[in-house]
């Protein structure tokens, strides 16, 4: 048996979970190929026919998957047979309607949803919503997530179905909430600035999923295509990127290594 896992991950949480899926499946001698959906070539060249199941993983932005994931789900095609699918979202809260939404998209395409799961991970946007995760919180969240992923893989192997459902009402309201968030993105991205200490190393620019950053007059400039993934803030080697002029503790500094970014 072999599978493919498609993910988007701004600051490493969703990729960290993807890596855990891979290692847990390998314990059952099942090969799981990980594909970052930012890599359009790789997405285009992957052939479902070779795979027995797919997994799609996404972070949650304003209760929903970001647009890059929604666009991917719109384009994905299911080959003739009903391939099994696992969907998971990573978010700061216990749950969100994102996995439910992803499952609906894939079901419409003919995939058979066997697992739909919300995986709680550290909050990478704590400086805007929620609490700042402490080191202890992060360790606990990771340990709990690791156990959950182990269980999911076991259930999948046992042919069980797990659907952590959210109400249709929540999904409905979240769609509305998310539409407002998307409309506000160009304005929200103006909250990002770089300080005079910026060494123009180019790490933020090279790794921005939207190619939204340029250097002008010694500063990183953030244009209007930002999806607010927070990668630039958490990856800057000298922490020179500000949000609303505030210095942000780079709480994702370990987990973000799972992304193997260009340095
Ligand atoms: C712009 C933005 C909006 C977010 N909205 C939510 C939300 O509505 N609910 C939630 O539980 N977490 C929310 N989060 C937290 C992230 O979903 C969470 O930290 C996620 O695991 C990040 O995954 P990544 O590191 O793979 O990008 C938000 C994060 C960002 C950056």
mmCIF file of C-alpha atoms and ligand atoms in Angstrom:
data_model
loop_
_atom_site.group_PDB
_atom_site.id
_atom_site.type_symbol
_atom_site.label_atom_id
_atom_site.label_comp_id
_atom_site.label_asym_id
_atom_site.label_seq_id
_atom_site.Cartn_x
_atom_site.Cartn_y
_atom_site.Cartn_z
ATOM 1 C CA UNK A 1 0.000 0.000 0.000
ATOM 2 C CA UNK A 2 1.133 3.565 -0.662
ATOM 3 C CA UNK A 3 -0.310 7.018 -0.181
ATOM 4 C CA UNK A 4 0.296 10.683 -0.840
ATOM 5 C CA UNK A 5 -0.090 13.540 1.647
ATOM 6 C CA UNK A 6 -0.654 17.057 0.330
ATOM 7 C CA UNK A 7 -0.097 19.911 2.748
ATOM 8 C CA UNK A 8 0.328 23.610 3.110
ATOM 9 C CA UNK A 9 2.123 24.849 6.204
ATOM 10 C CA UNK A 10 2.945 28.487 6.963
ATOM 11 C CA UNK A 11 5.022 27.995 10.102
ATOM 12 C CA UNK A 12 5.633 24.254 10.372
ATOM 13 C CA UNK A 13 2.737 22.850 12.427
ATOM 14 C CA UNK A 14 0.906 21.177 9.544
ATOM 15 C CA UNK A 15 4.195 19.864 8.146
ATOM 16 C CA UNK A 16 5.212 18.549 11.589
ATOM 17 C CA UNK A 17 1.957 16.577 11.636
ATOM 18 C CA UNK A 18 2.622 15.389 8.056
ATOM 19 C CA UNK A 19 6.047 14.078 9.144
ATOM 20 C CA UNK A 20 4.403 12.183 12.023
ATOM 21 C CA UNK A 21 1.901 10.620 9.612
ATOM 22 C CA UNK A 22 4.800 9.510 7.427
ATOM 23 C CA UNK A 23 6.733 7.898 10.277
ATOM 24 C CA UNK A 24 3.628 6.190 11.706
ATOM 25 C CA UNK A 25 2.667 4.768 8.310
ATOM 26 C CA UNK A 26 6.222 3.577 7.773
ATOM 27 C CA UNK A 27 5.853 1.501 10.970
ATOM 28 C CA UNK A 28 3.272 -0.488 8.985
ATOM 29 C CA UNK A 29 5.565 -0.618 5.932
ATOM 30 C CA UNK A 30 3.369 1.856 4.095
ATOM 31 C CA UNK A 31 5.092 4.465 1.983
ATOM 32 C CA UNK A 32 3.656 7.964 2.302
ATOM 33 C CA UNK A 33 4.899 10.641 -0.082
ATOM 34 C CA UNK A 34 4.654 14.225 1.201
ATOM 35 C CA UNK A 35 3.870 16.983 -1.296
ATOM 36 C CA UNK A 36 3.924 20.672 -0.440
ATOM 37 C CA UNK A 37 1.132 22.255 -2.481
ATOM 38 C CA UNK A 38 3.269 25.380 -2.911
ATOM 39 C CA UNK A 39 5.279 23.201 -5.327
ATOM 40 C CA UNK A 40 2.929 23.351 -8.324
ATOM 41 C CA UNK A 41 5.185 21.192 -10.534
ATOM 42 C CA UNK A 42 5.213 18.346 -8.030
ATOM 43 C CA UNK A 43 1.446 18.582 -7.563
ATOM 44 C CA UNK A 44 0.956 18.430 -11.345
ATOM 45 C CA UNK A 45 3.254 15.434 -11.783
ATOM 46 C CA UNK A 46 1.811 13.267 -8.998
ATOM 47 C CA UNK A 47 -0.406 10.501 -10.297
ATOM 48 C CA UNK A 48 -3.245 9.273 -8.076
ATOM 49 C CA UNK A 49 -3.364 5.997 -9.929
ATOM 50 C CA UNK A 50 -0.200 4.917 -8.116
ATOM 51 C CA UNK A 51 -1.720 5.640 -4.703
ATOM 52 C CA UNK A 52 -4.205 3.757 -2.562
ATOM 53 C CA UNK A 53 -5.128 6.721 -0.398
ATOM 54 C CA UNK A 54 -4.588 10.443 -0.049
ATOM 55 C CA UNK A 55 -4.241 12.791 2.924
ATOM 56 C CA UNK A 56 -4.776 16.548 2.826
ATOM 57 C CA UNK A 57 -3.536 18.744 5.706
ATOM 58 C CA UNK A 58 -4.089 22.441 6.253
ATOM 59 C CA UNK A 59 -3.730 25.137 8.901
ATOM 60 C CA UNK A 60 -6.807 27.126 9.880
ATOM 61 C CA UNK A 61 -7.097 30.855 9.159
ATOM 62 C CA UNK A 62 -10.286 32.443 10.480
ATOM 63 C CA UNK A 63 -11.971 29.042 10.890
ATOM 64 C CA UNK A 64 -11.196 27.913 7.322
ATOM 65 C CA UNK A 65 -8.323 26.529 5.245
ATOM 66 C CA UNK A 66 -6.345 29.300 3.519
ATOM 67 C CA UNK A 67 -7.109 30.103 -0.107
ATOM 68 C CA UNK A 68 -4.063 28.174 -1.388
ATOM 69 C CA UNK A 69 -5.628 24.978 0.063
ATOM 70 C CA UNK A 70 -9.143 25.828 -1.163
ATOM 71 C CA UNK A 71 -7.782 26.368 -4.691
ATOM 72 C CA UNK A 72 -5.968 23.027 -4.518
ATOM 73 C CA UNK A 73 -9.153 21.252 -3.386
ATOM 74 C CA UNK A 74 -11.062 22.843 -6.241
ATOM 75 C CA UNK A 75 -8.591 21.533 -8.825
ATOM 76 C CA UNK A 76 -7.968 18.036 -7.462
ATOM 77 C CA UNK A 77 -9.481 15.212 -9.503
ATOM 78 C CA UNK A 78 -10.383 11.730 -8.302
ATOM 79 C CA UNK A 79 -9.530 8.987 -10.741
ATOM 80 C CA UNK A 80 -12.174 6.333 -11.546
ATOM 81 C CA UNK A 81 -12.159 4.399 -8.278
ATOM 82 C CA UNK A 82 -13.157 5.833 -4.877
ATOM 83 C CA UNK A 83 -9.800 6.492 -3.266
ATOM 84 C CA UNK A 84 -9.812 6.679 0.535
ATOM 85 C CA UNK A 85 -9.041 10.110 1.992
ATOM 86 C CA UNK A 86 -7.892 11.454 5.337
ATOM 87 C CA UNK A 87 -8.281 15.173 6.001
ATOM 88 C CA UNK A 88 -6.809 17.057 8.928
ATOM 89 C CA UNK A 89 -6.601 20.639 10.027
ATOM 90 C CA UNK A 90 -4.166 22.089 12.554
ATOM 91 C CA UNK A 91 -5.417 24.948 14.679
ATOM 92 C CA UNK A 92 -4.923 26.644 18.026
ATOM 93 C CA UNK A 93 -8.427 25.844 19.250
ATOM 94 C CA UNK A 94 -9.700 22.334 19.942
ATOM 95 C CA UNK A 95 -11.667 22.324 16.715
ATOM 96 C CA UNK A 96 -12.662 24.301 13.651
ATOM 97 C CA UNK A 97 -14.926 23.629 10.658
ATOM 98 C CA UNK A 98 -11.911 23.510 8.311
ATOM 99 C CA UNK A 99 -11.533 19.710 8.168
ATOM 100 C CA UNK A 100 -15.292 19.358 7.699
ATOM 101 C CA UNK A 101 -15.128 21.795 4.777
ATOM 102 C CA UNK A 102 -12.148 19.958 3.256
ATOM 103 C CA UNK A 103 -13.974 16.643 3.579
ATOM 104 C CA UNK A 104 -17.026 18.080 1.814
ATOM 105 C CA UNK A 105 -14.858 19.295 -1.086
ATOM 106 C CA UNK A 106 -13.183 15.889 -1.503
ATOM 107 C CA UNK A 107 -16.462 13.973 -1.155
ATOM 108 C CA UNK A 108 -17.916 15.992 -4.022
ATOM 109 C CA UNK A 109 -14.947 14.866 -6.133
ATOM 110 C CA UNK A 110 -15.631 11.197 -5.384
ATOM 111 C CA UNK A 111 -13.112 10.513 -2.606
ATOM 112 C CA UNK A 112 -14.183 8.305 0.268
ATOM 113 C CA UNK A 113 -13.564 10.197 3.527
ATOM 114 C CA UNK A 114 -12.457 7.788 6.227
ATOM 115 C CA UNK A 115 -10.824 10.197 8.693
ATOM 116 C CA UNK A 116 -11.714 13.833 9.346
ATOM 117 C CA UNK A 117 -9.697 15.225 12.218
ATOM 118 C CA UNK A 118 -8.885 18.464 14.055
ATOM 119 C CA UNK A 119 -5.361 18.437 15.441
ATOM 120 C CA UNK A 120 -4.630 21.038 18.091
ATOM 121 C CA UNK A 121 -1.233 22.705 17.635
ATOM 122 C CA UNK A 122 0.559 25.813 18.961
ATOM 123 C CA UNK A 123 -0.994 29.149 18.086
ATOM 124 C CA UNK A 124 1.289 30.937 15.588
ATOM 125 C CA UNK A 125 -0.911 34.066 15.614
ATOM 126 C CA UNK A 126 -1.184 34.553 19.385
ATOM 127 C CA UNK A 127 -0.224 38.221 19.069
ATOM 128 C CA UNK A 128 -3.553 38.839 17.383
ATOM 129 C CA UNK A 129 -5.940 36.184 18.749
ATOM 130 C CA UNK A 130 -5.719 33.860 21.760
ATOM 131 C CA UNK A 131 -2.896 33.142 24.170
ATOM 132 C CA UNK A 132 0.851 32.979 23.653
ATOM 133 C CA UNK A 133 1.905 29.323 23.923
ATOM 134 C CA UNK A 134 4.563 28.683 26.593
ATOM 135 C CA UNK A 135 7.329 26.101 26.112
ATOM 136 C CA UNK A 136 5.423 23.688 28.390
ATOM 137 C CA UNK A 137 2.171 24.240 26.448
ATOM 138 C CA UNK A 138 3.967 23.538 23.190
ATOM 139 C CA UNK A 139 5.501 20.311 24.507
ATOM 140 C CA UNK A 140 2.147 19.107 25.798
ATOM 141 C CA UNK A 141 0.355 19.980 22.552
ATOM 142 C CA UNK A 142 2.981 18.139 20.504
ATOM 143 C CA UNK A 143 2.833 15.070 22.750
ATOM 144 C CA UNK A 144 -0.989 14.975 22.521
ATOM 145 C CA UNK A 145 -0.920 15.441 18.760
ATOM 146 C CA UNK A 146 1.654 12.700 18.360
ATOM 147 C CA UNK A 147 -0.608 10.274 20.264
ATOM 148 C CA UNK A 148 -3.605 11.331 18.211
ATOM 149 C CA UNK A 149 -1.791 10.765 14.915
ATOM 150 C CA UNK A 150 -0.644 7.308 16.078
ATOM 151 C CA UNK A 151 -4.263 6.428 16.866
ATOM 152 C CA UNK A 152 -5.547 7.790 13.539
ATOM 153 C CA UNK A 153 -3.050 5.685 11.598
ATOM 154 C CA UNK A 154 -3.986 2.589 13.601
ATOM 155 C CA UNK A 155 -7.698 3.196 12.965
ATOM 156 C CA UNK A 156 -7.002 3.673 9.263
ATOM 157 C CA UNK A 157 -5.110 0.371 9.121
ATOM 158 C CA UNK A 158 -7.996 -1.318 10.981
ATOM 159 C CA UNK A 159 -10.402 0.048 8.347
ATOM 160 C CA UNK A 160 -12.249 2.160 10.917
ATOM 161 C CA UNK A 161 -13.863 5.504 10.157
ATOM 162 C CA UNK A 162 -13.344 8.601 12.355
ATOM 163 C CA UNK A 163 -15.299 11.710 11.528
ATOM 164 C CA UNK A 164 -14.882 14.515 14.053
ATOM 165 C CA UNK A 165 -17.845 16.462 12.890
ATOM 166 C CA UNK A 166 -18.713 20.122 13.242
ATOM 167 C CA UNK A 167 -22.221 21.475 12.970
ATOM 168 C CA UNK A 168 -23.476 22.745 9.622
ATOM 169 C CA UNK A 169 -24.448 25.951 11.435
ATOM 170 C CA UNK A 170 -20.842 26.589 12.511
ATOM 171 C CA UNK A 171 -19.670 25.859 8.974
ATOM 172 C CA UNK A 172 -22.203 28.324 7.622
ATOM 173 C CA UNK A 173 -21.186 31.147 9.996
ATOM 174 C CA UNK A 174 -17.501 30.428 9.500
ATOM 175 C CA UNK A 175 -17.856 30.805 5.726
ATOM 176 C CA UNK A 176 -19.158 34.294 6.318
ATOM 177 C CA UNK A 177 -16.432 35.099 8.879
ATOM 178 C CA UNK A 178 -13.730 33.819 6.536
ATOM 179 C CA UNK A 179 -15.040 35.891 3.604
ATOM 180 C CA UNK A 180 -14.594 39.029 5.716
ATOM 181 C CA UNK A 181 -11.075 37.907 6.696
ATOM 182 C CA UNK A 182 -10.102 37.366 3.033
ATOM 183 C CA UNK A 183 -11.449 40.805 2.108
ATOM 184 C CA UNK A 184 -9.427 42.360 4.909
ATOM 185 C CA UNK A 185 -6.154 40.593 4.005
ATOM 186 C CA UNK A 186 -4.613 43.436 1.949
ATOM 187 C CA UNK A 187 -5.276 45.808 4.864
ATOM 188 C CA UNK A 188 -4.096 43.323 7.499
ATOM 189 C CA UNK A 189 -0.849 42.729 5.603
ATOM 190 C CA UNK A 190 -0.013 46.401 6.193
ATOM 191 C CA UNK A 191 0.544 45.386 9.830
ATOM 192 C CA UNK A 192 3.858 43.838 8.720
ATOM 193 C CA UNK A 193 6.975 45.991 8.628
ATOM 194 C CA UNK A 194 10.716 45.433 8.962
ATOM 195 C CA UNK A 195 13.083 47.326 11.249
ATOM 196 C CA UNK A 196 16.339 49.111 10.439
ATOM 197 C CA UNK A 197 18.210 46.040 11.713
ATOM 198 C CA UNK A 198 16.974 44.017 8.693
ATOM 199 C CA UNK A 199 20.125 42.482 7.205
ATOM 200 C CA UNK A 200 18.487 41.858 3.797
ATOM 201 C CA UNK A 201 19.485 38.202 4.023
ATOM 202 C CA UNK A 202 16.536 37.376 1.764
ATOM 203 C CA UNK A 203 15.202 34.464 3.819
ATOM 204 C CA UNK A 204 11.715 35.992 4.157
ATOM 205 C CA UNK A 205 11.659 36.942 0.480
ATOM 206 C CA UNK A 206 12.800 33.491 -0.751
ATOM 207 C CA UNK A 207 10.305 31.619 1.400
ATOM 208 C CA UNK A 208 7.174 33.750 1.138
ATOM 209 C CA UNK A 209 4.488 31.473 -0.363
ATOM 210 C CA UNK A 210 2.905 34.437 -2.136
ATOM 211 C CA UNK A 211 6.100 36.114 -3.429
ATOM 212 C CA UNK A 212 4.809 39.139 -1.607
ATOM 213 C CA UNK A 213 8.072 40.555 -0.246
ATOM 214 C CA UNK A 214 10.635 42.804 -1.946
ATOM 215 C CA UNK A 215 13.527 44.896 -0.634
ATOM 216 C CA UNK A 216 13.360 48.632 -1.067
ATOM 217 C CA UNK A 217 15.649 51.219 0.553
ATOM 218 C CA UNK A 218 17.128 48.669 2.941
ATOM 219 C CA UNK A 219 13.775 47.393 4.192
ATOM 220 C CA UNK A 220 11.634 44.377 3.468
ATOM 221 C CA UNK A 221 8.409 45.655 1.930
ATOM 222 C CA UNK A 222 5.213 43.639 2.284
ATOM 223 C CA UNK A 223 2.821 44.041 -0.622
ATOM 224 C CA UNK A 224 -0.890 43.285 -0.839
ATOM 225 C CA UNK A 225 -0.860 39.552 -1.814
ATOM 226 C CA UNK A 226 -0.081 38.431 1.775
ATOM 227 C CA UNK A 227 -2.126 35.492 3.110
ATOM 228 C CA UNK A 228 -0.919 36.232 6.662
ATOM 229 C CA UNK A 229 0.715 32.824 7.099
ATOM 230 C CA UNK A 230 3.241 34.341 9.575
ATOM 231 C CA UNK A 231 6.185 32.473 8.062
ATOM 232 C CA UNK A 232 8.273 35.643 7.592
ATOM 233 C CA UNK A 233 7.832 36.655 11.242
ATOM 234 C CA UNK A 234 8.713 33.260 12.668
ATOM 235 C CA UNK A 235 11.659 32.584 10.330
ATOM 236 C CA UNK A 236 13.565 35.907 10.368
ATOM 237 C CA UNK A 237 17.038 35.021 11.781
ATOM 238 C CA UNK A 238 17.310 38.337 13.637
ATOM 239 C CA UNK A 239 13.619 38.765 14.446
ATOM 240 C CA UNK A 240 13.446 42.047 12.534
ATOM 241 C CA UNK A 241 9.855 41.776 11.322
ATOM 242 C CA UNK A 242 7.202 43.566 13.319
ATOM 243 C CA UNK A 243 3.439 43.095 13.490
ATOM 244 C CA UNK A 244 1.628 46.327 14.307
ATOM 245 C CA UNK A 245 5.102 47.625 15.254
ATOM 246 C CA UNK A 246 5.347 44.982 17.989
ATOM 247 C CA UNK A 247 8.308 42.624 18.399
ATOM 248 C CA UNK A 248 7.001 39.060 18.304
ATOM 249 C CA UNK A 249 8.479 36.117 20.220
ATOM 250 C CA UNK A 250 9.268 33.509 17.575
ATOM 251 C CA UNK A 251 7.447 30.683 19.345
ATOM 252 C CA UNK A 252 7.524 28.515 16.186
ATOM 253 C CA UNK A 253 11.342 28.598 16.006
ATOM 254 C CA UNK A 254 11.759 24.827 16.511
ATOM 255 C CA UNK A 255 8.666 23.520 14.700
ATOM 256 C CA UNK A 256 9.334 25.711 11.655
ATOM 257 C CA UNK A 257 12.487 23.638 10.988
ATOM 258 C CA UNK A 258 10.190 20.865 9.747
ATOM 259 C CA UNK A 259 9.630 23.002 6.611
ATOM 260 C CA UNK A 260 13.261 22.713 5.408
ATOM 261 C CA UNK A 261 13.104 26.260 4.089
ATOM 262 C CA UNK A 262 15.638 27.949 1.794
ATOM 263 C CA UNK A 263 18.363 29.591 3.886
HETATM 264 C C1 LIG B 1 -4.106 34.461 10.039
HETATM 265 C C2 LIG B 1 -4.322 33.339 11.011
HETATM 266 C C3 LIG B 1 -5.593 33.033 11.429
HETATM 267 C C4 LIG B 1 -5.796 31.994 12.345
HETATM 268 N N1 LIG B 1 -7.074 31.658 12.700
HETATM 269 C C5 LIG B 1 -7.291 30.645 13.552
HETATM 270 C C6 LIG B 1 -8.632 30.264 13.892
HETATM 271 O O1 LIG B 1 -9.617 30.802 13.395
HETATM 272 N N2 LIG B 1 -8.795 29.251 14.780
HETATM 273 C C7 LIG B 1 -7.722 28.600 15.356
HETATM 274 O O2 LIG B 1 -7.949 27.716 16.178
HETATM 275 N N3 LIG B 1 -6.439 28.912 15.005
HETATM 276 C C8 LIG B 1 -6.205 29.904 14.122
HETATM 277 N N4 LIG B 1 -4.913 30.226 13.761
HETATM 278 C C9 LIG B 1 -3.768 29.430 14.303
HETATM 279 C C10 LIG B 1 -3.252 28.416 13.278
HETATM 280 O O3 LIG B 1 -4.322 27.767 12.634
HETATM 281 C C11 LIG B 1 -2.367 27.317 13.899
HETATM 282 O O4 LIG B 1 -1.340 27.850 14.661
HETATM 283 C C12 LIG B 1 -1.863 26.375 12.801
HETATM 284 O O5 LIG B 1 -1.493 25.147 13.374
HETATM 285 C C13 LIG B 1 -0.685 26.921 12.007
HETATM 286 O O6 LIG B 1 -0.233 25.931 11.123
HETATM 287 P P1 LIG B 1 1.094 26.071 10.243
HETATM 288 O O7 LIG B 1 2.235 26.250 11.204
HETATM 289 O O8 LIG B 1 1.180 24.779 9.510
HETATM 290 O O9 LIG B 1 0.925 27.241 9.346
HETATM 291 C C14 LIG B 1 -4.688 31.251 12.855
HETATM 292 C C15 LIG B 1 -3.401 31.580 12.403
HETATM 293 C C16 LIG B 1 -3.214 32.595 11.495
HETATM 294 C C17 LIG B 1 -1.822 32.894 11.016
#
